[in-house]
Amino acid sequence: MAPTLTWDDKIAVVDLGEDENRFSPEFLDAVGAHLDEIERAGVQGLVTTGRGKFYSNGLDLDWLAAHPEQTQSYIAKVQALLARVLTFPAPTAAAVTGHAFGAGAMLAIAHDVRVMRADRGYFCFPEVDIRIPFSDGMAALIQAKLTPRAAVASMTTGRRFGGVEAAGFGIVDATAGEGAVTAAAVDALRPLGGKDPGTLGAIKQTMFRAAARALTDG
């Protein structure tokens, strides 16, 4: 099922889907189109969420295996999405309702705020165990958001963090119970409504210039 867009007052909620929500080219195009619409609408916030067991399992490895000649352009498209969310000109929150692995966890990290389900689901960068080193851009993104301790604990070990553990490391900002994660993410953004998009976008561009450039160069 393709990602869908709904509204909670002036906060946009992008539902990534109810399966593994892997980043197929069609998925990336759909999310990009929703972000275009959200930017045009001048929203007060953006929440991404998922249904079922997964927030997102990240890269579509099956598609990549079938289209190896497009690997470079595909990764560039994924990293462009990460950079766009990182510098989005509105407050953003990831409602990590289920597993977030690899690039799916990176998408969550790119948001301003993360709320994770307390009792189910893992947040994991499995790259060290699946023999896929981080690109410069992906490493820069994670390290722009996490403390050195949290970055080492998550990037070099392949460790699977539950919600409470992830909050303890500062990987996520808060946890919530089953069925309450998306609402908690929306509520986290409500007090931030009314920020000027141009100013906020410029602040994020400055804050995260090095990471955004690493994600989009080349």
Coordinates of C-alpha atoms in Angstrom, one line a residue:
M1 CA 0.0 0.0 0.0
A2 CA 1.3 3.4 -1.0
P3 CA 2.0 6.1 1.7
T4 CA -1.0 8.2 2.4
L5 CA -1.5 11.8 3.7
T6 CA -4.1 12.9 6.2
W7 CA -4.4 16.0 8.3
D8 CA -4.8 16.5 12.1
D9 CA -5.9 20.2 12.1
K10 CA -2.8 21.9 10.5
I11 CA -0.4 19.0 11.2
A12 CA 0.2 16.7 8.3
V13 CA 0.4 12.9 9.0
V14 CA 2.1 10.7 6.4
D15 CA 1.3 7.1 6.9
L16 CA 4.1 5.1 5.4
G17 CA 1.9 1.9 5.2
E18 CA 1.1 -1.4 6.8
D19 CA 3.8 -3.7 5.5
E20 CA 7.6 -3.4 5.8
N21 CA 7.4 0.1 4.2
R22 CA 10.6 -0.4 2.3
F23 CA 11.9 2.4 0.2
S24 CA 10.9 1.2 -3.3
P25 CA 11.2 3.8 -6.1
E26 CA 7.4 4.1 -6.0
F27 CA 7.4 4.6 -2.2
L28 CA 10.1 7.4 -2.5
D29 CA 8.1 9.1 -5.2
A30 CA 4.9 9.0 -3.2
V31 CA 6.5 10.4 -0.1
G32 CA 8.2 13.1 -2.1
A33 CA 4.8 14.1 -3.6
H34 CA 3.2 14.3 -0.2
L35 CA 6.1 16.5 1.1
D36 CA 5.6 18.8 -1.9
E37 CA 1.9 19.1 -1.0
I38 CA 2.6 19.6 2.6
E39 CA 5.2 22.4 1.9
R40 CA 2.7 24.2 -0.4
A41 CA 0.1 24.0 2.3
G42 CA 2.3 25.8 4.9
V43 CA 1.7 23.3 7.6
Q44 CA 2.4 23.7 11.4
G45 CA 4.0 20.2 11.6
L46 CA 4.8 16.9 9.8
V47 CA 4.4 13.5 11.4
T48 CA 5.4 10.2 9.7
T49 CA 4.0 7.0 11.1
G50 CA 3.3 3.4 10.1
R51 CA 0.8 0.7 10.9
G52 CA 1.4 -2.9 11.9
K53 CA 4.8 -4.3 12.9
F54 CA 7.0 -1.8 11.0
Y55 CA 7.7 1.9 10.8
S56 CA 10.1 1.1 8.0
N57 CA 12.7 -1.6 7.2
G58 CA 14.6 0.8 5.0
L59 CA 16.2 0.0 1.6
D60 CA 14.3 -2.2 -0.8
L61 CA 17.1 -4.8 -1.1
D62 CA 15.0 -7.0 -3.5
W63 CA 14.5 -4.1 -5.9
L64 CA 18.2 -3.3 -5.7
A65 CA 19.2 -6.9 -6.4
A66 CA 17.0 -6.8 -9.5
H67 CA 18.4 -3.4 -10.7
P68 CA 22.0 -3.4 -9.7
E69 CA 22.9 -0.9 -12.5
Q70 CA 20.6 1.7 -10.7
T71 CA 22.3 1.3 -7.3
Q72 CA 24.0 4.7 -7.4
S73 CA 20.9 6.7 -8.5
Y74 CA 18.7 4.8 -6.0
I75 CA 20.9 5.5 -3.0
A76 CA 21.1 9.2 -4.2
K77 CA 17.3 9.3 -4.2
V78 CA 17.1 7.8 -0.7
Q79 CA 19.7 10.2 0.7
A80 CA 17.8 13.2 -1.0
L81 CA 14.7 12.2 1.0
L82 CA 16.7 12.0 4.2
A83 CA 18.2 15.4 3.6
R84 CA 14.8 16.9 2.8
V85 CA 13.3 15.6 6.0
L86 CA 16.4 16.7 8.0
T87 CA 15.9 20.3 6.8
F88 CA 12.1 20.4 6.3
P89 CA 10.8 23.9 7.0
A90 CA 8.3 22.8 9.6
P91 CA 8.5 20.9 12.9
T92 CA 8.7 17.2 12.3
A93 CA 8.2 14.1 14.4
A94 CA 8.6 10.4 13.6
A95 CA 6.0 8.1 15.3
V96 CA 8.0 4.9 15.4
T97 CA 5.1 2.5 15.8
G98 CA 7.1 -0.6 15.0
H99 CA 10.5 -1.8 13.8
A100 CA 12.8 0.8 12.3
F101 CA 15.8 -0.7 10.7
G102 CA 18.6 0.7 8.6
A103 CA 17.5 3.5 6.3
G104 CA 14.1 3.3 8.0
A105 CA 15.8 4.2 11.3
M106 CA 17.7 6.9 9.5
L107 CA 14.4 8.4 8.3
A108 CA 13.2 8.6 11.9
I109 CA 16.6 10.1 12.9
A110 CA 16.1 12.8 10.3
H111 CA 13.0 14.2 12.1
D112 CA 13.2 16.8 14.9
V113 CA 11.5 14.5 17.4
R114 CA 11.0 10.7 17.7
V115 CA 8.3 9.0 19.7
M116 CA 8.6 5.1 19.9
R117 CA 6.3 2.4 21.1
A118 CA 7.4 1.4 24.6
D119 CA 6.7 -2.3 24.5
R120 CA 7.2 -3.6 21.0
G121 CA 9.5 -2.9 18.1
Y122 CA 13.2 -2.4 17.6
F123 CA 15.3 0.6 16.5
C124 CA 18.4 -0.8 14.8
F125 CA 21.2 0.1 12.4
P126 CA 22.2 -3.4 11.3
E127 CA 24.8 -2.3 8.8
V128 CA 27.8 -3.8 10.7
D129 CA 26.1 -7.2 10.6
I130 CA 24.9 -7.2 7.0
R131 CA 28.3 -5.9 5.7
I132 CA 27.0 -2.6 4.3
P133 CA 29.1 0.3 5.6
F134 CA 27.4 3.6 6.1
S135 CA 27.8 6.1 3.4
D136 CA 29.4 9.4 4.4
G137 CA 26.0 11.1 4.3
M138 CA 24.2 8.5 6.3
A139 CA 26.9 8.5 9.0
A140 CA 26.9 12.4 9.0
L141 CA 23.1 12.3 9.5
I142 CA 23.2 10.0 12.4
Q143 CA 26.1 11.7 14.1
A144 CA 24.4 15.1 13.7
K145 CA 21.5 13.9 15.8
L146 CA 23.0 11.5 18.4
T147 CA 25.6 11.9 21.1
P148 CA 28.9 10.2 20.4
R149 CA 28.0 7.5 23.0
A150 CA 24.7 6.8 21.3
A151 CA 26.3 6.9 17.8
V152 CA 28.9 4.3 18.8
A153 CA 26.4 2.1 20.6
S154 CA 24.0 2.1 17.6
M155 CA 26.3 2.3 14.6
T156 CA 29.2 -0.1 15.5
T157 CA 27.2 -2.9 17.2
G158 CA 24.0 -3.6 15.2
R159 CA 22.2 -3.5 18.6
R160 CA 18.4 -3.7 18.6
F161 CA 17.1 -1.1 20.9
G162 CA 13.6 -1.3 22.4
G163 CA 11.7 1.9 23.0
V164 CA 12.8 2.3 26.6
E165 CA 16.4 1.5 25.8
A166 CA 16.3 3.9 22.9
A167 CA 15.0 6.7 25.1
G168 CA 17.7 6.0 27.6
F169 CA 20.4 6.6 25.0
G170 CA 18.5 9.7 23.6
I171 CA 17.9 7.9 20.3
V172 CA 14.2 8.7 20.7
D173 CA 12.7 11.5 22.7
A174 CA 9.8 9.8 24.3
T175 CA 7.9 6.5 24.4
A176 CA 4.1 5.7 24.3
G177 CA 1.9 2.7 24.6
E178 CA 0.3 0.7 21.8
G179 CA -2.1 2.8 19.8
A180 CA -0.9 6.1 21.3
V181 CA 2.4 6.7 19.5
T182 CA 1.1 8.7 16.6
A183 CA -1.1 10.9 18.8
A184 CA 1.9 11.5 21.1
A185 CA 4.0 12.6 18.1
V186 CA 1.3 14.9 16.9
D187 CA 0.9 16.4 20.4
A188 CA 4.6 17.0 20.6
L189 CA 4.3 19.3 17.6
R190 CA 1.2 21.2 18.6
P191 CA 3.0 23.8 20.8
L192 CA 5.4 24.5 17.9
G193 CA 2.7 25.6 15.5
G194 CA 3.1 29.1 14.0
K195 CA 6.8 29.0 13.3
D196 CA 7.8 30.9 10.2
P197 CA 8.7 28.3 7.6
G198 CA 11.4 30.4 5.9
T199 CA 13.1 31.1 9.2
L200 CA 12.8 27.5 10.5
G201 CA 14.0 26.1 7.2
A202 CA 17.0 28.5 7.2
I203 CA 17.9 27.5 10.8
K204 CA 17.8 23.8 9.9
Q205 CA 19.8 24.4 6.8
T206 CA 22.5 26.1 8.9
M207 CA 22.4 23.6 11.7
F208 CA 22.6 20.5 9.5
R209 CA 24.5 21.9 6.5
A210 CA 27.4 19.5 6.8
A211 CA 25.1 16.4 7.0
A212 CA 22.7 17.6 4.3
R213 CA 25.7 18.3 2.0
A214 CA 27.1 14.9 2.7
L215 CA 23.8 13.3 1.8
T216 CA 23.3 15.2 -1.4
D217 CA 26.8 15.7 -2.8
G218 CA 27.7 13.5 -5.7

